[in-house]
Each structure stands twice: as C-alpha cells, then as structure tokens.
Amino acid sequence: MRYAAVPVGDLRWRAPAAPPTSTTWQQAKEFGPICLGISVAYNSSSQDEDCLFVNVWAPKNADATSKLPVWLFIQGGGYVSNSNANWDGVEVIQKSGNNIVFVNFNYRVAVWGFLASSKVQANGTLNAGLLDQRYLMQWVKTHIAKFGGDPDNVIIHGASAGAGSVALHLTAYGGRNDSLFTAGIAESVFFPAQPFVPQLEYQFDRLVNGTNCTSASDQLACLRSLDTGALQAQNVPSPFPGRTAAPLPSFYWTPCVDGDLVQDLPYSLFAQGRFVKGVPLLFGNDNDEGSYFAANASTSGDMANFLRNNYPLLTANDTDAVAGMYPLEAAAAKHAPWFPSASTAYGEATFICPAMSILNAYNKTDADDEGARLWSYRYNVLDDENVAEGLGVPHLWESYAVFGPASLGGEVVPESYLTYNAPVVPVVMDYFLSFVRTKDPNTLRAPGAPVWGSWGGSGGTNGSRIVLETNDTRMEEVGDAQAARCEFWAGLAPRTQQKKRGESLDLWG
C-alpha cells in the first residue's frame, strides 16, 4: 500500500506528503518497488523513486475490536539501501497464535533520503529518510486499527540502520514523546559518523558538479528537474574529504544533525537525558559485528587507513591507540593477519558500544525501575560456513531466528538453521514475540528457556545480557575488557562524530 505521495520532482528532498485520495479498490497483491540504493543501475523494476510503500500482515479474523500489539519493523541497509525489504510476516503471526499485527515498509535512502546542504535546509527537508519513517509511524497510528492493531501499542524494531533509526526516534526532537511507539527493539544499533550540515556541503557540491547543475541559479531546483537516471548515476560513494580512495567508506550517506528532528550528535543526546523515557528496550548484537565490513588488513597501518576512511576525523595518534587497544588477534580463515582486529574494532565502535551505551543511559535515568525494563543479548550461534569464511557470527545473523528462517524475503535460508541450529529458532522467536506482546521477553518464553535477566538487574558494574547460543543459552556479565574498550571509544567519540568535543560522556564507569 502507498503510505505517502511519490517523492519525485518538487517533492524530492522534502518531508513526505499524503498520497492522492482514491475511492476505488486498490490491488495489494504484490510488493511495490523498494527505494533506490547506492551504486545501483536505474534499470530495474524492483527499485525506484516511487517506493514509499507499506506492508501489513494481520490475522485473518482480526478487526477494529481486536487491539493486537503492532510489531513495526524498520529495515536496515546502512542508510544507503533498503536491504531487509518485504520480509514476510506470516511466520511470526502464526508463531504468536494470531496475536500480533506485523508491519514493514520502505523509506528513502542514500542521495534520495540523506542529501544534506544549507540549500536543502533552506528549501527542502534534511533527513528525509527519517521523516519517511516518522510519517509511517503516524500512518500506523491513524490506520492500523482497521487491520486489528492497537494504535496505542506499537513496538518499533530496527535492524542495523533500522536499529540506529530506533535510537534516533528515541531522541527525536530532543526526546519529545509523540506517543508513536510504546517499546523498542534494536538489532545492531548503527552509529556511523553523523556530521553537521556544514561538514556535508561537499556531497552536495559533488552531486551538482556531476549533474551539470553547477551554473544553475538555483542548484537545488536544477537537481529536482533531472530525471531519475541522471541522479542515480551520481548515487555512488566517494572518499570522505582528505581520505584515500581505497577502501571507500562503507556508508557514504548518513543522517546529519539538522537541529530539529536530530538536534545533536547521538551520544550527546543520550548523555544529556534527551530521550523518550519509560520505554522498555530490547537491544543486542552479534558476536562479530564488524566482519562483513572490515578491510582485509595485512598490517596495523591497513587497519588504521580503513578506520580513518570511515571515521575521517580520527587522527594518526587515535589509530595508534586503537592498535594498542586491539592488538593482533588469532588468525581468521581466508583473511589477512590484521583483519580480526579491524573487524573487532569497527564492530565495537559502530554497533556494540552504541547499543550498550544507550542501555546505560536509560539505566542511569531518574525514572523509577528503568533498569528492570531493559534487556540485552549477545548472539553467538555459529554456522560452519561462516566460520570457514572467517566471519564468526556476523552482523544480523540472528534475523533468521528472530523472524523464522523462511521469512526473509526470498533470501536463501542457511542450512544450519534447518539442521543443527534449528533448536535455537523457537527460543529466539519466543523471546522476541513475548517482548512484542507483553513488553517482557520472559512472559511467554519457550519451555525450558532460561530467564532473561535485565541489563541492570544483577548489580554488576557493566551490565548483564543473555547469550543466545544453540543448546547453551545463558546469562553473562559484560566483561571488564569490553567495557574498557567501549569507554575508550567514548573518549574518541568527538572524532567519530558521535558526540560533541569537550562534552562529558558519563555512560560507562
């Protein structure tokens, strides 16, 4: 279903608008195109600018009186693609006993969703992709009762950039509570460099130069007048200013601090307590978050170059300190010697430490009993093929178990989830479904599954999390070494563009 107007022409780089009203029957038998991502040729019917579609799965007999919890999934893709589009909600609804409604949707990404410039700010909207998400939440609030959902019981769940988006919605408008959601799930919170607008003018200038709009009296109007193919040809990554051409940054287009929806850098907002309070959270990560993204580094210098190409304000002294904090690790199959260290460093800086820091911010809040409403996990389900490729337990590997192996939009189901890792699937699904239905992963957990203790419930200094592992799910304390590394990254956060320089970040210790 279309949830917003087609964002083309003068609607490019503007907040989403209502679609045209229609009083005729609309066929909803197939998925609409997903939003155009980075480095994709504009010749596919599966990706288009006309992409603002929503999918709703509901039990057959649900109606406006059902008031079922709504599981609203925000897909990932590093803000440069829609990489988890159209996942099938049938399996989670069936597993819930027909007691939930499931929603997923597309939002603008890459140049279409995150072009930043003072010119866009003056005559358009920054962070259009995030505003698409916010608009969709309001669409759910308005319409989901027609499908049997409860508009006052919406659980937002994001994966990767979708998880980063959950964090940004918790802090949206400085933590203003618009009553659009009641709980949050985040698989692998994604905190890339998140610059201020003046730091991103070079991206606008590169786009203008590449499309021959340089001499136009109104460069933004010129860009809006171009056909989709001409703009998509320029929707490619480039080195960040002052950095080398190889490796290119993993995520070229990202949200920026716009002073409105995103009022400050993410760590700063959480440290300042500017987030929606009283929201139960379930956050977690995979054991080897960085393995899909890290450069195949042969030397510590290669690792430093990779990190500086993704976090361009890091200095040589910073990356020397990183090498000291992440010395040479045990070898990984099919990879150069410094790949494991680069993978661990990037995974913790970009995914693992942000998730734990957010939980700590909530745990330190003055709200009553906040620590008992926070849960964390470390996913450690090994797959023989991943191990053979030197990837460990990679980014978002848990998604097959969260939604059910057959639900991931036509992706090939890893054989291990159908054989030796099959026992972990009902355990994980029931924890997540229990959280969606009751705001607590324990209420409806699988028979025999251990109690999932809260993040701050054990009295430990670093936080507690469950280890989701085939036939060995258990609780653990975050180790002192990992906590120290997260505190180290907090110290570098002004140069990873995650907090302001000179600002205290008391989220660890």
Coordinates of C-alpha atoms in Angstrom, one line a residue:
M1 CA 0.0 0.0 0.0
R2 CA 1.2 3.5 -0.7
Y3 CA 1.6 5.5 2.5
A4 CA 3.0 8.7 1.0
A5 CA 3.0 10.7 -2.2
V6 CA 5.6 9.8 -4.9
P7 CA 8.7 11.8 -3.8
V8 CA 9.7 13.0 -7.3
G9 CA 10.2 16.4 -8.9
D10 CA 9.5 19.2 -6.5
L11 CA 8.8 16.6 -3.7
R12 CA 12.4 15.4 -3.8
W13 CA 14.2 16.2 -0.6
R14 CA 11.0 17.3 1.1
A15 CA 9.1 15.8 4.0
P16 CA 6.7 13.1 2.9
A17 CA 3.3 14.2 1.9
A18 CA -0.1 12.5 1.9
P19 CA -0.8 10.4 -1.3
P20 CA -3.7 11.3 -3.6
T21 CA -7.1 10.2 -2.3
S22 CA -8.7 7.4 -4.2
T23 CA -12.2 5.9 -3.7
T24 CA -11.6 2.9 -5.9
W25 CA -10.4 -0.6 -4.9
Q26 CA -6.6 -0.8 -4.7
Q27 CA -4.9 -4.1 -5.6
A28 CA -2.4 -5.1 -2.9
K29 CA -1.3 -8.5 -4.3
E30 CA 2.4 -7.8 -4.8
F31 CA 5.1 -5.7 -3.3
G32 CA 5.9 -2.3 -4.6
P33 CA 9.5 -1.3 -5.7
I34 CA 12.0 -0.6 -2.9
C35 CA 13.8 2.7 -2.7
L36 CA 16.8 3.3 -4.9
G37 CA 20.0 2.4 -3.2
I38 CA 23.6 3.4 -3.7
S39 CA 25.6 2.1 -6.7
V40 CA 22.5 0.5 -8.3
A41 CA 21.8 0.9 -12.0
Y42 CA 18.5 2.6 -12.7
N43 CA 17.2 -0.2 -14.9
S44 CA 15.3 -2.5 -12.5
S45 CA 11.6 -2.7 -11.8
S46 CA 12.5 -3.7 -8.2
Q47 CA 13.9 -0.3 -7.3
D48 CA 12.5 3.1 -8.0
E49 CA 12.0 6.7 -6.6
D50 CA 8.3 5.7 -6.4
C51 CA 8.9 3.5 -3.4
L52 CA 7.0 4.7 -0.3
F53 CA 5.0 1.6 0.3
V54 CA 3.9 -0.2 3.5
N55 CA 3.1 -3.9 4.0
V56 CA 0.7 -5.1 6.7
W57 CA 0.2 -8.7 7.8
A58 CA -2.7 -9.4 10.2
P59 CA -4.6 -12.5 11.4
K60 CA -7.5 -13.4 9.1
N61 CA -10.2 -12.7 11.6
A62 CA -8.7 -9.5 13.2
D63 CA -10.9 -6.4 13.2
A64 CA -11.0 -3.0 14.8
T65 CA -12.0 -4.5 18.2
S66 CA -9.0 -6.9 18.3
K67 CA -6.5 -4.3 19.6
L68 CA -3.5 -6.6 18.9
P69 CA 0.1 -5.4 19.6
V70 CA 1.7 -4.0 16.4
W71 CA 5.2 -5.1 15.5
L72 CA 6.6 -2.3 13.3
F73 CA 9.9 -3.3 11.6
I74 CA 12.4 -0.7 10.3
Q75 CA 14.7 -2.3 7.8
G76 CA 18.4 -1.6 7.6
G77 CA 20.9 -1.0 4.8
G78 CA 23.3 1.5 6.3
Y79 CA 21.0 4.4 5.2
V80 CA 22.3 3.7 1.7
S81 CA 19.9 0.9 0.7
N82 CA 16.7 -0.9 1.6
S83 CA 18.4 -4.2 2.4
N84 CA 15.8 -6.0 4.5
A85 CA 12.7 -5.2 2.4
N86 CA 9.5 -7.1 2.3
W87 CA 10.3 -9.7 4.9
D88 CA 7.3 -12.0 5.3
G89 CA 5.2 -11.6 8.5
V90 CA 3.3 -14.8 8.2
E91 CA 5.6 -16.9 10.3
V92 CA 5.7 -14.5 13.3
I93 CA 2.0 -14.1 13.3
Q94 CA 1.4 -17.8 13.2
K95 CA 4.0 -18.3 16.0
S96 CA 2.2 -15.7 18.1
G97 CA -1.0 -17.7 17.9
N98 CA -2.5 -14.9 15.7
N99 CA -2.0 -12.4 18.4
I100 CA 0.0 -9.6 16.7
V101 CA -0.1 -7.4 13.6
F102 CA 3.2 -7.1 11.6
V103 CA 4.2 -4.1 9.6
N104 CA 7.2 -3.2 7.4
F105 CA 7.9 -0.5 4.8
N106 CA 10.3 1.3 2.6
Y107 CA 11.9 4.7 3.2
R108 CA 14.2 6.9 1.1
V109 CA 17.9 6.2 1.4
A110 CA 21.3 7.3 0.0
V111 CA 21.2 10.5 -2.0
W112 CA 17.3 10.4 -2.1
G113 CA 16.9 10.2 1.6
F114 CA 20.0 11.9 3.1
L115 CA 21.3 14.6 0.8
A116 CA 22.5 17.4 3.2
S117 CA 23.3 21.1 2.4
S118 CA 22.3 24.5 3.6
K119 CA 20.4 24.7 0.3
V120 CA 18.3 21.7 1.1
Q121 CA 17.8 23.0 4.6
A122 CA 16.5 26.3 3.2
N123 CA 14.2 24.9 0.5
G124 CA 13.5 21.3 1.4
T125 CA 14.0 18.9 4.3
L126 CA 17.1 17.3 5.7
N127 CA 17.0 13.6 6.8
A128 CA 14.0 12.9 4.5
G129 CA 14.5 9.2 5.1
L130 CA 14.0 9.5 8.8
L131 CA 11.0 11.7 8.2
D132 CA 9.5 8.9 6.0
Q133 CA 9.9 6.6 9.0
R134 CA 8.2 9.1 11.3
Y135 CA 5.4 9.7 8.8
L136 CA 4.8 5.9 8.5
M137 CA 4.6 5.7 12.3
Q138 CA 1.8 8.3 12.1
W139 CA 0.2 6.3 9.3
V140 CA 0.2 3.3 11.6
K141 CA -1.3 5.4 14.4
T142 CA -4.1 6.5 12.1
H143 CA -4.9 3.3 10.2
I144 CA -3.7 0.2 12.0
A145 CA -6.9 -0.4 13.9
K146 CA -8.5 -1.2 10.5
F147 CA -6.3 -4.3 10.5
G148 CA -6.9 -5.3 14.1
G149 CA -3.9 -3.5 15.5
D150 CA -3.8 -1.3 18.6
P151 CA -2.6 2.2 17.7
D152 CA -1.6 2.7 21.3
N153 CA 0.6 -0.4 21.5
V154 CA 3.2 -0.2 18.7
I155 CA 6.6 -1.8 19.2
I156 CA 9.3 -0.4 16.8
H157 CA 12.0 -2.8 15.8
G158 CA 15.0 -2.0 13.7
A159 CA 17.9 -3.9 12.3
S160 CA 21.3 -2.2 11.6
A161 CA 20.5 1.3 10.2
G162 CA 16.9 0.5 11.3
A163 CA 18.2 -0.1 14.8
G164 CA 20.1 3.2 14.5
S165 CA 16.8 4.7 13.5
V166 CA 15.2 3.4 16.6
A167 CA 17.8 5.2 18.6
L168 CA 17.2 8.4 16.6
H169 CA 13.5 8.2 17.2
L170 CA 14.1 7.7 20.9
T171 CA 15.9 11.1 20.8
A172 CA 13.8 12.7 18.1
Y173 CA 13.1 16.4 18.6
G174 CA 15.2 16.3 21.8
G175 CA 13.3 13.3 23.3
R176 CA 9.8 14.6 22.6
N177 CA 7.2 11.8 23.2
D178 CA 4.7 11.9 20.3
S179 CA 3.2 8.6 21.5
L180 CA 4.0 6.8 18.3
F181 CA 5.5 3.7 20.0
T182 CA 5.5 2.0 23.4
A183 CA 8.7 -0.1 23.3
G184 CA 11.8 -0.6 21.1
I185 CA 13.8 -3.5 19.8
A186 CA 17.2 -2.9 18.2
E187 CA 19.3 -5.5 16.4
S188 CA 22.8 -4.0 16.0
V189 CA 22.4 -0.3 16.7
F190 CA 24.3 1.5 13.9
F191 CA 26.2 4.7 14.8
P192 CA 28.3 5.9 11.8
A193 CA 29.8 9.3 11.7
Q194 CA 26.9 11.7 11.9
P195 CA 28.1 15.2 10.7
F196 CA 26.6 18.6 11.0
V197 CA 25.3 20.2 7.8
P198 CA 28.4 22.4 7.0
Q199 CA 30.5 19.3 7.1
L200 CA 28.4 17.7 4.3
E201 CA 28.4 20.6 1.8
Y202 CA 31.0 18.7 -0.3
Q203 CA 28.5 15.9 -1.0
F204 CA 26.0 18.4 -2.4
D205 CA 28.8 20.1 -4.4
R206 CA 29.9 16.7 -5.9
L207 CA 26.3 16.0 -6.9
V208 CA 25.8 19.4 -8.5
N209 CA 29.1 19.1 -10.4
G210 CA 28.3 15.5 -11.6
T211 CA 24.9 16.5 -12.9
N212 CA 26.0 19.8 -14.7
C213 CA 23.9 21.9 -12.3
T214 CA 26.9 24.0 -11.2
S215 CA 26.0 27.1 -13.2
A216 CA 22.3 27.0 -12.4
S217 CA 20.9 30.0 -10.5
D218 CA 19.0 27.6 -8.3
Q219 CA 21.1 24.4 -8.0
L220 CA 18.5 22.5 -5.9
A221 CA 15.8 23.3 -8.4
C222 CA 18.1 22.0 -11.2
L223 CA 18.6 18.7 -9.3
R224 CA 14.8 18.4 -8.8
S225 CA 14.3 18.9 -12.6
L226 CA 16.6 16.0 -13.6
D227 CA 15.3 12.6 -14.5
T228 CA 15.8 9.7 -12.0
G229 CA 18.5 8.1 -14.1
A230 CA 20.7 11.2 -14.2
L231 CA 20.7 11.5 -10.4
Q232 CA 21.0 7.8 -9.8
A233 CA 24.2 7.8 -11.9
Q234 CA 25.7 10.0 -9.3
N235 CA 24.4 8.0 -6.3
V236 CA 27.8 6.4 -5.7
P237 CA 30.3 6.5 -2.8
S238 CA 33.3 8.7 -2.8
P239 CA 36.2 9.2 -0.4
F240 CA 35.5 11.5 2.6
P241 CA 37.5 14.7 2.3
G242 CA 41.2 14.2 2.9
R243 CA 41.0 10.5 2.8
T244 CA 42.2 7.8 0.4
A245 CA 40.2 6.2 -2.4
A246 CA 40.6 2.7 -1.1
P247 CA 38.8 1.4 0.7
L248 CA 35.8 3.6 0.1
P249 CA 33.7 4.4 3.1
S250 CA 31.2 1.7 3.9
F251 CA 28.4 4.2 4.4
Y252 CA 28.7 7.4 2.4
W253 CA 25.2 8.9 3.0
T254 CA 24.1 9.1 6.6
P255 CA 21.7 11.2 8.8
C256 CA 23.0 14.6 9.8
V257 CA 22.4 16.9 12.8
D258 CA 19.6 19.1 11.5
G259 CA 18.8 20.9 14.7
D260 CA 15.2 19.7 14.5
L261 CA 14.4 16.0 14.2
V262 CA 18.1 15.3 15.0
Q263 CA 19.0 18.0 17.4
D264 CA 22.5 16.9 18.4
L265 CA 25.0 14.1 18.0
P266 CA 23.6 10.7 19.2
Y267 CA 25.8 10.1 22.2
S268 CA 25.3 13.7 23.3
L269 CA 21.5 13.4 23.3
F270 CA 21.6 10.2 25.4
A271 CA 24.2 11.6 27.8
Q272 CA 22.0 14.7 28.2
G273 CA 19.0 12.6 29.0
R274 CA 17.1 13.9 25.9
F275 CA 15.3 10.7 25.0
V276 CA 11.8 9.3 25.5
K277 CA 11.6 7.9 29.0
G278 CA 9.7 4.9 30.3
V279 CA 10.1 2.8 27.1
P280 CA 11.0 -0.9 27.5
L281 CA 14.0 -1.8 25.3
L282 CA 15.5 -5.0 24.0
F283 CA 18.9 -4.3 22.4
G284 CA 21.6 -6.6 21.2
N285 CA 24.4 -7.5 18.9
D286 CA 26.1 -10.4 17.1
N287 CA 29.4 -11.6 18.4
D288 CA 31.4 -10.4 15.3
E289 CA 29.6 -7.3 14.1
G290 CA 32.5 -6.0 12.0
S291 CA 33.3 -9.0 9.9
Y292 CA 31.1 -8.1 6.9
F293 CA 32.6 -4.6 6.8
A294 CA 36.2 -4.6 7.8
A295 CA 39.1 -4.2 5.4
N296 CA 41.2 -7.3 4.9
A297 CA 44.0 -5.6 6.7
S298 CA 47.5 -7.1 6.4
T299 CA 49.1 -4.6 8.8
S300 CA 48.1 -2.3 11.6
G301 CA 48.5 0.5 9.1
D302 CA 45.9 -1.0 6.8
M303 CA 43.6 -1.2 9.8
A304 CA 44.2 2.5 10.6
N305 CA 43.5 3.5 7.0
F306 CA 40.3 1.6 7.0
L307 CA 39.1 3.2 10.2
R308 CA 40.1 6.7 9.1
N309 CA 38.3 6.2 5.8
N310 CA 35.1 5.5 7.7
Y311 CA 35.7 7.9 10.6
P312 CA 37.6 10.6 8.8
L313 CA 38.3 12.9 11.8
L314 CA 40.3 10.2 13.6
T315 CA 44.0 11.2 13.8
A316 CA 47.1 9.0 13.4
N317 CA 47.5 9.2 17.1
D318 CA 44.0 7.9 17.5
T319 CA 44.5 4.9 15.3
D320 CA 47.8 4.2 17.1
A321 CA 45.8 4.0 20.3
V322 CA 43.3 1.7 18.5
A323 CA 46.1 -0.7 17.6
G324 CA 47.1 -0.7 21.2
M325 CA 43.6 -1.5 22.3
Y326 CA 43.1 -4.0 19.6
P327 CA 46.4 -5.9 19.1
L328 CA 46.9 -8.7 16.7
E329 CA 44.3 -11.4 17.3
A330 CA 44.1 -15.1 16.3
A331 CA 44.0 -15.6 12.6
A332 CA 40.7 -15.8 10.8
A333 CA 40.2 -18.2 7.9
K334 CA 40.8 -16.7 4.4
H335 CA 41.8 -13.3 5.8
A336 CA 45.0 -11.3 6.3
P337 CA 46.6 -11.1 9.8
W338 CA 45.0 -7.8 10.9
F339 CA 41.5 -8.4 9.7
P340 CA 40.3 -9.8 13.0
S341 CA 41.5 -6.8 14.9
A342 CA 39.9 -4.4 12.3
S343 CA 36.7 -6.3 12.5
T344 CA 36.5 -6.2 16.3
A345 CA 37.4 -2.5 16.5
Y346 CA 34.9 -1.4 13.8
G347 CA 32.2 -3.7 15.2
E348 CA 32.5 -2.3 18.7
A349 CA 32.9 1.3 17.7
T350 CA 30.0 1.3 15.3
F351 CA 27.5 -1.3 16.6
I352 CA 28.2 -2.9 20.0
C353 CA 29.3 0.0 22.2
P354 CA 26.5 2.3 20.9
A355 CA 23.9 -0.3 22.0
M356 CA 25.4 -0.8 25.4
S357 CA 25.8 3.0 25.9
I358 CA 22.1 3.6 25.2
L359 CA 21.2 1.0 27.7
N360 CA 23.5 2.6 30.3
A361 CA 21.9 6.0 29.6
Y362 CA 18.4 4.5 30.3
N363 CA 19.8 2.7 33.3
K364 CA 21.1 6.0 34.8
T365 CA 17.8 7.9 34.3
D366 CA 15.8 9.1 37.2
A367 CA 12.7 7.2 36.0
D368 CA 11.6 4.6 38.5
D369 CA 12.7 1.0 37.9
E370 CA 14.0 1.8 34.4
G371 CA 16.8 -0.8 34.8
A372 CA 14.3 -3.6 35.1
R373 CA 12.8 -2.7 31.7
L374 CA 16.0 -3.1 29.7
W375 CA 17.3 -6.3 28.1
S376 CA 20.4 -7.1 26.1
Y377 CA 21.7 -10.0 24.2
R378 CA 24.9 -11.3 22.5
Y379 CA 24.1 -13.6 19.6
N380 CA 26.7 -16.4 19.3
V381 CA 25.1 -19.0 17.0
L382 CA 27.9 -20.5 15.0
D383 CA 27.4 -21.6 11.4
D384 CA 30.0 -23.8 9.8
E385 CA 30.1 -21.9 6.5
N386 CA 30.6 -18.5 8.3
V387 CA 33.4 -20.0 10.4
A388 CA 35.0 -21.4 7.2
E389 CA 34.9 -17.9 5.6
G390 CA 36.4 -16.3 8.7
L391 CA 33.3 -14.3 9.6
G392 CA 32.5 -15.7 13.0
V393 CA 28.9 -14.7 14.0
P394 CA 28.3 -11.8 11.6
H395 CA 26.1 -8.8 11.5
L396 CA 22.3 -9.5 11.7
W397 CA 22.9 -13.3 11.8
E398 CA 20.1 -13.5 14.4
S399 CA 17.4 -12.3 12.0
Y400 CA 16.8 -15.8 10.6
A401 CA 15.9 -16.8 14.1
V402 CA 14.0 -13.7 15.1
F403 CA 11.5 -13.9 12.2
G404 CA 11.8 -17.6 11.3
P405 CA 14.1 -18.9 8.6
A406 CA 11.5 -18.8 5.8
S407 CA 10.6 -15.2 6.4
L408 CA 13.5 -13.2 5.0
G409 CA 12.1 -12.1 1.6
G410 CA 13.4 -14.8 -0.7
E411 CA 16.9 -15.0 0.8
V412 CA 18.4 -18.4 0.8
V413 CA 17.9 -20.0 4.2
P414 CA 21.3 -21.0 5.7
E415 CA 21.3 -24.8 6.0
S416 CA 22.4 -24.7 9.7
Y417 CA 19.1 -23.0 10.7
L418 CA 17.3 -26.0 9.2
T419 CA 19.6 -28.6 10.8
Y420 CA 21.9 -28.3 13.8
N421 CA 21.0 -24.7 14.6
A422 CA 17.2 -25.3 14.3
P423 CA 16.8 -25.7 18.1
V424 CA 17.7 -22.0 18.7
V425 CA 15.0 -20.7 16.4
P426 CA 11.9 -21.3 18.7
V427 CA 13.8 -20.0 21.7
V428 CA 14.7 -16.7 19.9
M429 CA 11.3 -16.3 18.3
D430 CA 9.5 -16.8 21.6
Y431 CA 11.7 -14.3 23.4
F432 CA 11.1 -11.6 20.8
L433 CA 7.4 -12.4 20.4
S434 CA 7.0 -12.3 24.2
F435 CA 8.6 -8.8 24.3
V436 CA 6.3 -7.6 21.4
R437 CA 3.2 -9.0 23.2
T438 CA 4.0 -8.2 26.8
K439 CA 7.0 -5.8 26.9
D440 CA 9.0 -8.6 28.6
P441 CA 10.9 -11.4 26.9
N442 CA 10.3 -13.8 29.7
T443 CA 6.5 -13.8 30.0
L444 CA 5.9 -16.1 27.0
R445 CA 9.4 -17.6 26.6
A446 CA 9.9 -21.1 25.2
P447 CA 9.6 -24.0 27.6
G448 CA 12.9 -24.7 29.3
A449 CA 14.4 -21.4 28.1
P450 CA 16.3 -19.5 30.9
V451 CA 15.0 -16.3 32.4
W452 CA 16.4 -13.4 30.5
G453 CA 17.7 -11.1 33.3
S454 CA 17.6 -7.3 32.9
W455 CA 20.5 -5.2 31.9
G456 CA 20.9 -3.6 35.3
G457 CA 19.2 -6.2 37.4
S458 CA 22.2 -8.2 38.6
G459 CA 24.0 -5.3 40.4
G460 CA 27.1 -5.8 38.1
T461 CA 29.1 -2.8 37.1
N462 CA 29.0 -3.4 33.3
G463 CA 25.5 -4.7 32.6
S464 CA 24.1 -8.2 32.1
R465 CA 23.0 -9.8 28.8
I466 CA 21.8 -13.1 27.6
V467 CA 24.0 -15.2 25.3
L468 CA 21.8 -16.7 22.6
E469 CA 23.5 -19.9 21.6
T470 CA 22.3 -23.2 20.2
N471 CA 21.6 -25.5 23.2
D472 CA 23.5 -23.2 25.6
T473 CA 21.6 -20.0 26.1
R474 CA 22.7 -18.4 29.3
M475 CA 23.2 -15.1 31.1
E476 CA 26.6 -13.3 31.4
E477 CA 28.1 -10.1 32.7
V478 CA 29.7 -7.8 30.1
G479 CA 33.4 -8.3 30.7
D480 CA 35.7 -5.6 32.0
A481 CA 37.8 -5.7 28.9
Q482 CA 34.9 -5.0 26.5
A483 CA 33.6 -2.3 28.9
A484 CA 37.0 -0.6 28.9
R485 CA 37.1 -0.7 25.1
C486 CA 33.7 0.9 24.9
E487 CA 34.9 3.6 27.3
F488 CA 37.9 4.1 25.0
W489 CA 35.6 4.7 22.1
A490 CA 33.6 7.1 24.1
G491 CA 36.7 9.1 24.5
L492 CA 37.2 9.2 20.7
A493 CA 33.5 10.0 20.1
P494 CA 34.1 13.7 19.1
R495 CA 36.3 12.4 16.3
T496 CA 34.0 9.6 15.3
Q497 CA 31.3 12.3 15.1
Q498 CA 29.1 10.7 17.7
K499 CA 29.3 13.4 20.4
K500 CA 30.5 17.0 20.7
R501 CA 34.1 17.9 21.6
G502 CA 34.6 18.7 25.3
E503 CA 31.3 17.2 26.4
S504 CA 31.3 14.7 29.2
L505 CA 30.0 11.3 28.3
D506 CA 29.3 9.6 31.6
L507 CA 27.7 6.4 30.2
W508 CA 30.4 4.0 31.4
G509 CA 32.0 3.5 34.8

